[in-house]
Short mmCIF file of N, CA and C in Angstrom, two decimals:
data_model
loop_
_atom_site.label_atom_id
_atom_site.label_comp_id
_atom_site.label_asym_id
_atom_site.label_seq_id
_atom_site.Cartn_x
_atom_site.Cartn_y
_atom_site.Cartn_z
N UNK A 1 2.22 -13.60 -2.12
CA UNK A 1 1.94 -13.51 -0.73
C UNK A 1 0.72 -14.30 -0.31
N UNK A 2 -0.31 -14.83 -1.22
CA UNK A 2 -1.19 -15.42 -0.86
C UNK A 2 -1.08 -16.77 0.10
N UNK A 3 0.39 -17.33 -0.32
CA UNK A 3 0.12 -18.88 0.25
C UNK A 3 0.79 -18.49 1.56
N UNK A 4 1.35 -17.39 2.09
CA UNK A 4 2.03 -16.42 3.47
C UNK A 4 1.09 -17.62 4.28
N UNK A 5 1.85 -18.06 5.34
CA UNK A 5 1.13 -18.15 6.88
C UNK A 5 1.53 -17.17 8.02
N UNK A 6 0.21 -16.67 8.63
CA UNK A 6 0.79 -16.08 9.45
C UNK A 6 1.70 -16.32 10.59
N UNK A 7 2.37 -15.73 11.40
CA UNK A 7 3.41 -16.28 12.35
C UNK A 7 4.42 -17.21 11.59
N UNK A 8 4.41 -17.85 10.68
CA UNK A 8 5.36 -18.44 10.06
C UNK A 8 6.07 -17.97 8.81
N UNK A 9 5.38 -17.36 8.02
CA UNK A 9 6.22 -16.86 6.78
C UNK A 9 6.27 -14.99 7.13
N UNK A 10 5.33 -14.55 7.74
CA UNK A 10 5.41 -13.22 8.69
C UNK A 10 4.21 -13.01 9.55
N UNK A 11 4.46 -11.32 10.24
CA UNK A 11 4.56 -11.35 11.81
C UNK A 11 3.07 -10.37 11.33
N UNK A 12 1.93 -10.28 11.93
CA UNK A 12 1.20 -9.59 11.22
C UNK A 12 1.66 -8.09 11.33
N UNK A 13 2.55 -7.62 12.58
CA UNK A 13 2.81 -6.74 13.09
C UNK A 13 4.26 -5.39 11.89
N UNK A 14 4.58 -6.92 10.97
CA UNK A 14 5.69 -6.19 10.07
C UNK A 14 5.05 -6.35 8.46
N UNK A 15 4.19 -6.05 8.50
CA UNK A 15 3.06 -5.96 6.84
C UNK A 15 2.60 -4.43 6.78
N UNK A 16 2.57 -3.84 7.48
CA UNK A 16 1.98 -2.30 7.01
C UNK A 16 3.15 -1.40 7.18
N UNK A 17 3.34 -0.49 6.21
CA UNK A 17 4.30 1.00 5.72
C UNK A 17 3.16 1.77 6.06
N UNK A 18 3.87 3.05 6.31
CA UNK A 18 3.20 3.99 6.02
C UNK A 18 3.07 4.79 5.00
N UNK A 19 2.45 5.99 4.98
CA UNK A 19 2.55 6.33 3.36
C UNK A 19 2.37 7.81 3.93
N UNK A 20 3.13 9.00 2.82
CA UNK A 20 3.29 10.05 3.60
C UNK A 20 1.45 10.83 3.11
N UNK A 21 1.44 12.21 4.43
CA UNK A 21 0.15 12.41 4.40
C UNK A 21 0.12 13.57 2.99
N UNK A 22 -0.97 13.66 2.35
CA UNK A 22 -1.04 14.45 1.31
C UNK A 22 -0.83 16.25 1.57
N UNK A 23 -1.29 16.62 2.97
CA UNK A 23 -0.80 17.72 3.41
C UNK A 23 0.30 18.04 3.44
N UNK A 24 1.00 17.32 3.99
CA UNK A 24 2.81 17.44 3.88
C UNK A 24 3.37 17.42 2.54
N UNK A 25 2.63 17.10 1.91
CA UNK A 25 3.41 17.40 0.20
C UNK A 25 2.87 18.55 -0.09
N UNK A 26 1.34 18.55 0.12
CA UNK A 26 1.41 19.86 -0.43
C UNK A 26 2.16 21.37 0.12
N UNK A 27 2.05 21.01 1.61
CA UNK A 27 3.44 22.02 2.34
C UNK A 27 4.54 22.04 1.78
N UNK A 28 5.20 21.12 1.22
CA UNK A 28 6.39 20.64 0.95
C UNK A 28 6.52 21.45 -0.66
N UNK A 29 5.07 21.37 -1.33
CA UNK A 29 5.02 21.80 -2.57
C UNK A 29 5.00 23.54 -2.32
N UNK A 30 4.52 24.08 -1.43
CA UNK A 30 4.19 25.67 -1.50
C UNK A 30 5.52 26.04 -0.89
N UNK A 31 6.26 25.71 -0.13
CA UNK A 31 7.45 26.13 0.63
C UNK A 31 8.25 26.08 -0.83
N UNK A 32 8.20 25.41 -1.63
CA UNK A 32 9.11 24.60 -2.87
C UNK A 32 9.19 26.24 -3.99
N UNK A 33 7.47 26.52 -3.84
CA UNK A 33 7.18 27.48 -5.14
C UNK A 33 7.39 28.98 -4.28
N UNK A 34 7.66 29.10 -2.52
CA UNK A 34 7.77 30.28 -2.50
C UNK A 34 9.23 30.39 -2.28
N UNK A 35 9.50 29.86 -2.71
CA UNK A 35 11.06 30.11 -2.10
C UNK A 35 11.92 29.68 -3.40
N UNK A 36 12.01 30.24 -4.27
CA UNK A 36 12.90 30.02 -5.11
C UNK A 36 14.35 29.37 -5.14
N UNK A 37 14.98 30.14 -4.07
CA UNK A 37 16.37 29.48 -3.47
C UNK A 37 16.65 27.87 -3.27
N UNK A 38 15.50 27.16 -3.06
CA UNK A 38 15.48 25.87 -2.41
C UNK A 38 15.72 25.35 -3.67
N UNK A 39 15.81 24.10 -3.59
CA UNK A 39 16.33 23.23 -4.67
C UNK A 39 15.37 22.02 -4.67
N UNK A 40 14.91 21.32 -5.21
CA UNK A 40 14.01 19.84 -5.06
C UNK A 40 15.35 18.70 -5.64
N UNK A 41 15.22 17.82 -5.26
CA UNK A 41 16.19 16.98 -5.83
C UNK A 41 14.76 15.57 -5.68
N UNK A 42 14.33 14.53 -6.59
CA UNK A 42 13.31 13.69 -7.13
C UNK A 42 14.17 12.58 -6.45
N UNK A 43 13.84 11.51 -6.23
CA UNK A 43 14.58 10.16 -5.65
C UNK A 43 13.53 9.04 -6.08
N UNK A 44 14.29 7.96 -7.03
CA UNK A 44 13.00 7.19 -7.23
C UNK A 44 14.12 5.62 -7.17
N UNK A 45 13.67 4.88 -6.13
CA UNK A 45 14.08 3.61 -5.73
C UNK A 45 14.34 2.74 -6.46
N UNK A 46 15.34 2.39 -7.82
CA UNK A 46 15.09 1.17 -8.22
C UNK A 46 14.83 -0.25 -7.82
N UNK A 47 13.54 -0.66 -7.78
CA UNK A 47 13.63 -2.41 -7.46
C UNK A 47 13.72 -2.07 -5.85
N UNK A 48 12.98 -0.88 -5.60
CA UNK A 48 12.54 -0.78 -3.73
C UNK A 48 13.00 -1.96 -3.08
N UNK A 49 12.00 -2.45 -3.29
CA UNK A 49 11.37 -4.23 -2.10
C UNK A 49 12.78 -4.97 -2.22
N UNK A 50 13.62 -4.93 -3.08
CA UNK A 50 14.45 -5.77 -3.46
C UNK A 50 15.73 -5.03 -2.06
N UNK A 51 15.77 -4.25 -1.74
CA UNK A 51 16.31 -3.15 -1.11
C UNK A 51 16.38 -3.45 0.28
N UNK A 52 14.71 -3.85 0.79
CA UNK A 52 14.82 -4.47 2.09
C UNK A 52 15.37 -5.33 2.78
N UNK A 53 15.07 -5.49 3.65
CA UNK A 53 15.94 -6.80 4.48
C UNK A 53 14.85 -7.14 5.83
N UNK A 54 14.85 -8.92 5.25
CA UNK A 54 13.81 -9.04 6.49
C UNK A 54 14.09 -9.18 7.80
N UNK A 55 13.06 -7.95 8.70
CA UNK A 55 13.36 -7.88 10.06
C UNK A 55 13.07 -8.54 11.11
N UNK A 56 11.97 -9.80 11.09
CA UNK A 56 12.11 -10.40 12.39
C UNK A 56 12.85 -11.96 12.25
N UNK A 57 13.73 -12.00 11.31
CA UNK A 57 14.59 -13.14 11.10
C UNK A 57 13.63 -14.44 9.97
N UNK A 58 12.61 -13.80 9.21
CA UNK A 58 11.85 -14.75 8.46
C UNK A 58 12.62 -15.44 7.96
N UNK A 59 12.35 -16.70 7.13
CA UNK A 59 12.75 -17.17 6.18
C UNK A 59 11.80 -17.92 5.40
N UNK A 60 12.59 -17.51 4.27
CA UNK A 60 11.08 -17.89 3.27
C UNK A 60 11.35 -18.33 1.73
N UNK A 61 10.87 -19.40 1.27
CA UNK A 61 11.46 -20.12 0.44
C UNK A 61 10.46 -19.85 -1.40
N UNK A 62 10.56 -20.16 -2.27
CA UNK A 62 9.66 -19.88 -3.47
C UNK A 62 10.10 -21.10 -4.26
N UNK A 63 9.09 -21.52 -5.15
CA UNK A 63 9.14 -22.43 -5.99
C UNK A 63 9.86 -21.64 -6.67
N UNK A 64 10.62 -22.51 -8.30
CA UNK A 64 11.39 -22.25 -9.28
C UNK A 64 10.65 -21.55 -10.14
N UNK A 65 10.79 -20.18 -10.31
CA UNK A 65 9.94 -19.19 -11.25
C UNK A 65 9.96 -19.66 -12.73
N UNK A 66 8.91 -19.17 -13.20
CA UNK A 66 8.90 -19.50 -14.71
C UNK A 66 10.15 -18.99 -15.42
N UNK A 67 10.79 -19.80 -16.50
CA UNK A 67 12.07 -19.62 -16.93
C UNK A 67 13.59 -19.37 -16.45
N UNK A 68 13.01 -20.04 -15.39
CA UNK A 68 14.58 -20.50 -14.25
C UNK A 68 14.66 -22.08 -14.58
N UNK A 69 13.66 -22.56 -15.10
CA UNK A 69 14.00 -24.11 -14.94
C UNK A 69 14.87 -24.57 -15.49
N UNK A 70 15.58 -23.74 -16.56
CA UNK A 70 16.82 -24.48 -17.48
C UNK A 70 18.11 -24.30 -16.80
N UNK A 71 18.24 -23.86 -15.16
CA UNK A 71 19.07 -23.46 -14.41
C UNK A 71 18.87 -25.04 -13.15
N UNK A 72 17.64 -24.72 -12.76
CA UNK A 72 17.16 -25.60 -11.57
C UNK A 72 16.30 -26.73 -12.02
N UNK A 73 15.74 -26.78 -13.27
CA UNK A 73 14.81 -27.76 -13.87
C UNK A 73 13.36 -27.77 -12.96
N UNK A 74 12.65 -28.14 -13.44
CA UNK A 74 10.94 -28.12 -13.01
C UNK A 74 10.46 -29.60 -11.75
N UNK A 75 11.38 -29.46 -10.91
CA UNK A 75 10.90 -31.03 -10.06
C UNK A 75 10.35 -30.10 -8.88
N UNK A 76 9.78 -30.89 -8.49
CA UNK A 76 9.11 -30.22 -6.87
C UNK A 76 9.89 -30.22 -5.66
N UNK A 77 11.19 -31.50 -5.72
CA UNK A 77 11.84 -30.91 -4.40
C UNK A 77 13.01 -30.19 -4.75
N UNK A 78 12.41 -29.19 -5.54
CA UNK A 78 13.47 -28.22 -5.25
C UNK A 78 12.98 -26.47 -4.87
N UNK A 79 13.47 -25.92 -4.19
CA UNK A 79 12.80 -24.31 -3.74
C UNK A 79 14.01 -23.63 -3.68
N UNK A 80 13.81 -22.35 -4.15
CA UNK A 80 14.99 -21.33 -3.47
C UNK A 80 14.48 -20.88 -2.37
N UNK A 81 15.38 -20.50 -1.44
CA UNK A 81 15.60 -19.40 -0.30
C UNK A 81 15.84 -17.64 -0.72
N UNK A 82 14.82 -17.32 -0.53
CA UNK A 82 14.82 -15.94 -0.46
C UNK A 82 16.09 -14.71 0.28
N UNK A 83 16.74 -14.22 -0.38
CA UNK A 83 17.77 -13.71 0.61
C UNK A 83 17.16 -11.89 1.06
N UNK A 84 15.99 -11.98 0.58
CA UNK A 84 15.64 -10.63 1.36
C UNK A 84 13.77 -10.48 0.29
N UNK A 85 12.85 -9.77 1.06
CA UNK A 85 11.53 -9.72 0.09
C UNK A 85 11.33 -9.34 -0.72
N UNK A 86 10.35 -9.62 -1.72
CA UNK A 86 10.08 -9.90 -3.00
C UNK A 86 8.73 -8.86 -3.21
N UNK A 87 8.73 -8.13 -4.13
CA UNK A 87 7.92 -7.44 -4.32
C UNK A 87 5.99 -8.60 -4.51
N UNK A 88 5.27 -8.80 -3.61
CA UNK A 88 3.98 -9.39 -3.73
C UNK A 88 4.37 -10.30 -2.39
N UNK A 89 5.12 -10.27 -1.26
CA UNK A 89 5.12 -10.78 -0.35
C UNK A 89 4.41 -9.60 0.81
N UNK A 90 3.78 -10.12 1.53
CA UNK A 90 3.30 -9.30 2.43
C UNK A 90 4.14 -8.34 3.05
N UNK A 91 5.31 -9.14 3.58
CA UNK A 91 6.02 -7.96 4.39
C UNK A 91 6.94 -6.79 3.46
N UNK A 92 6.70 -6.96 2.47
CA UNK A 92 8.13 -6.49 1.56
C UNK A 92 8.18 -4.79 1.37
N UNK A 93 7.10 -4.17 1.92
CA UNK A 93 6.79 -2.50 1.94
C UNK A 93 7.30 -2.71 3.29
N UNK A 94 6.84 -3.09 4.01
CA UNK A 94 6.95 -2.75 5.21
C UNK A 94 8.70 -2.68 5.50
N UNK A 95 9.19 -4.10 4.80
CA UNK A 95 10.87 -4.27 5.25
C UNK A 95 11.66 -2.97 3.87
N UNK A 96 11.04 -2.72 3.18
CA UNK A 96 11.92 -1.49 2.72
C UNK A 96 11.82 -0.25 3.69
N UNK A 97 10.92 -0.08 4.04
CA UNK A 97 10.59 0.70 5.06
C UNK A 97 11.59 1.47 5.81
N UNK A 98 11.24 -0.16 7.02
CA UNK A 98 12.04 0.21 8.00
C UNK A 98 13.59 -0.31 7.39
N UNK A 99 14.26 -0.66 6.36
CA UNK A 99 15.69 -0.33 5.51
C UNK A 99 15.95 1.29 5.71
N UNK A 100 15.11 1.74 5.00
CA UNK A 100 15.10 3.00 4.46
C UNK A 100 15.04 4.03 5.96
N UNK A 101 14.23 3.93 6.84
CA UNK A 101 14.21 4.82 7.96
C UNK A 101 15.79 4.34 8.96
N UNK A 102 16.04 3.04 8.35
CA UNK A 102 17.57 2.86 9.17
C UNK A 102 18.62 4.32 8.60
N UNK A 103 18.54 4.13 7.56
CA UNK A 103 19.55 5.18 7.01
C UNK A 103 19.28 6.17 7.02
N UNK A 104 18.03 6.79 6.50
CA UNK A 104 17.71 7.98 6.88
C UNK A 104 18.25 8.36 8.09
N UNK A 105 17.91 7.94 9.15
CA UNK A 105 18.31 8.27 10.70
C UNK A 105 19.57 8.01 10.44
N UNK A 106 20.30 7.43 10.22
CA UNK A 106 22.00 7.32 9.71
C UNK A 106 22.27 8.95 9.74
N UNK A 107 21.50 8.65 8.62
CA UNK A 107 21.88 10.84 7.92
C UNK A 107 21.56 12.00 9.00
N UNK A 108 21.16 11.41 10.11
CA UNK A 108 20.79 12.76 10.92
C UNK A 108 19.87 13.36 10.64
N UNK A 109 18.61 12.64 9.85
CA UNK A 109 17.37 13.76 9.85
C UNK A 109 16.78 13.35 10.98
N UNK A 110 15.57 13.77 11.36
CA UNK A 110 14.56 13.50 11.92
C UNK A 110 13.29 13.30 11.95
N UNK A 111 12.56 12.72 12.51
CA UNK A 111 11.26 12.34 11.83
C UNK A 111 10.06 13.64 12.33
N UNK A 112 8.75 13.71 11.81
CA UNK A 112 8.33 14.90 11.92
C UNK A 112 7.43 14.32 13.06
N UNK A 113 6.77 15.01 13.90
CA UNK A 113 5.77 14.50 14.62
C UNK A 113 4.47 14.76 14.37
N UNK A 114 4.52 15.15 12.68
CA UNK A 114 2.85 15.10 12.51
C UNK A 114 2.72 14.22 11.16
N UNK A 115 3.67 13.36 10.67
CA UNK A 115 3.86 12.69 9.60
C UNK A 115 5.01 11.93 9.74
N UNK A 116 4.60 10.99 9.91
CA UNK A 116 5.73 9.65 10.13
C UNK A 116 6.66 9.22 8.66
N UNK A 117 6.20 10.09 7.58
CA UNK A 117 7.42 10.03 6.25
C UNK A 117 7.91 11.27 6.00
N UNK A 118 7.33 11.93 6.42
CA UNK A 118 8.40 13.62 6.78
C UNK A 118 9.52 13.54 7.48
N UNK A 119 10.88 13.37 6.97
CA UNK A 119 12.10 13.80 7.66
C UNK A 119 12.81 15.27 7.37
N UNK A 120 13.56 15.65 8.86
CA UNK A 120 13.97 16.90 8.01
C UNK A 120 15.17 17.11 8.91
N UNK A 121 16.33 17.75 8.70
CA UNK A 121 17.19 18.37 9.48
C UNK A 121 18.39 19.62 9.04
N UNK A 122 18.65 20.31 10.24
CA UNK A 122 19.32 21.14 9.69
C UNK A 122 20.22 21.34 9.48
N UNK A 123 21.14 22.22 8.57
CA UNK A 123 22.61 22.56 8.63
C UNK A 123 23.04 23.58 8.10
N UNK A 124 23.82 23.82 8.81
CA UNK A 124 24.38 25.43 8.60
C UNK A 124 23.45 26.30 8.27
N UNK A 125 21.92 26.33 9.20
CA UNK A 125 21.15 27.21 8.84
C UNK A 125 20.00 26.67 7.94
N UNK A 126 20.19 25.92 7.05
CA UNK A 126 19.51 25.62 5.99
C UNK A 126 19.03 24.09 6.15
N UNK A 127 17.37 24.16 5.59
CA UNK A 127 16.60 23.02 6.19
C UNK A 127 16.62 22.15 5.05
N UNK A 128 17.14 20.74 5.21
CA UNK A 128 16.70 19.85 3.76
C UNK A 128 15.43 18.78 4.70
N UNK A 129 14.39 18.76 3.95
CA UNK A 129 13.29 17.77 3.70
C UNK A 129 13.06 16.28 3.10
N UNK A 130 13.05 15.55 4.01
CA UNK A 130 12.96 14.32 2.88
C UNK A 130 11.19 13.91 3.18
N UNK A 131 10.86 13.06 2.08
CA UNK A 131 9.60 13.26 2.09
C UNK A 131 9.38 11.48 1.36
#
């Protein structure tokens, strides 16, 4: 992300995620231990960033990574095109992000209004949490 220009390789406005607040977990953790009934289910993203998709139409190109050259060879006019961000690009938290809050909202949760990574909604009575 270092050689990033701004307005041209991204928007300064699509570089920051949020991150959920430590209160809400720990709510999330005491509701968890008084209530036996509830269930936790763990979710861990393989290859996140890879997941995103960039949102204000970037495009953005990378030299030939080390040990691709026996594919593309080592000359300078050649670059790939990125088909979505790369984990060490500026925007690439941010575009899993908002990936991830697309679908979520897909699912019918909702977002909390005191923690912008707290989702939750109900059914048939019973509350699931995403966090």
């Amino acid at each position: 992300g270092y050689e990033q220009i701004e307005g041209k390789s991204y928007y300064n406005d699509s570089i920051a995620a949020p991150v959920t607040n430590a209160n809400s977990v720990r709510i999330v953790w005491v509701l968890m231990a008084t209530n036996p009934e509830w269930i936790a289910k763990i979710v861990d993203v393989e290859g996140a960033f890879l997941q995103g998709k960039f949102v204000n139409g970037e495009v953005m190109y990378i030299e030939v990574p080390d040990g691709m050259e026996q594919f593309y060879g080592r000359r300078e006019d050649v670059v790939l095109k990125l088909n979505a961000p790369i984990y060490g690009t500026k925007q690439a938290a941010f575009c899993f992000y908002k990936t991830l809050v697309d679908k979520i909202k897909n699912s019918k949760y909702e977002r909390s209004k005191a923690d912008p990574c707290l989702y939750y909604r109900w059914n048939n009575g019973r509350l699931a949490l995403m966090e």
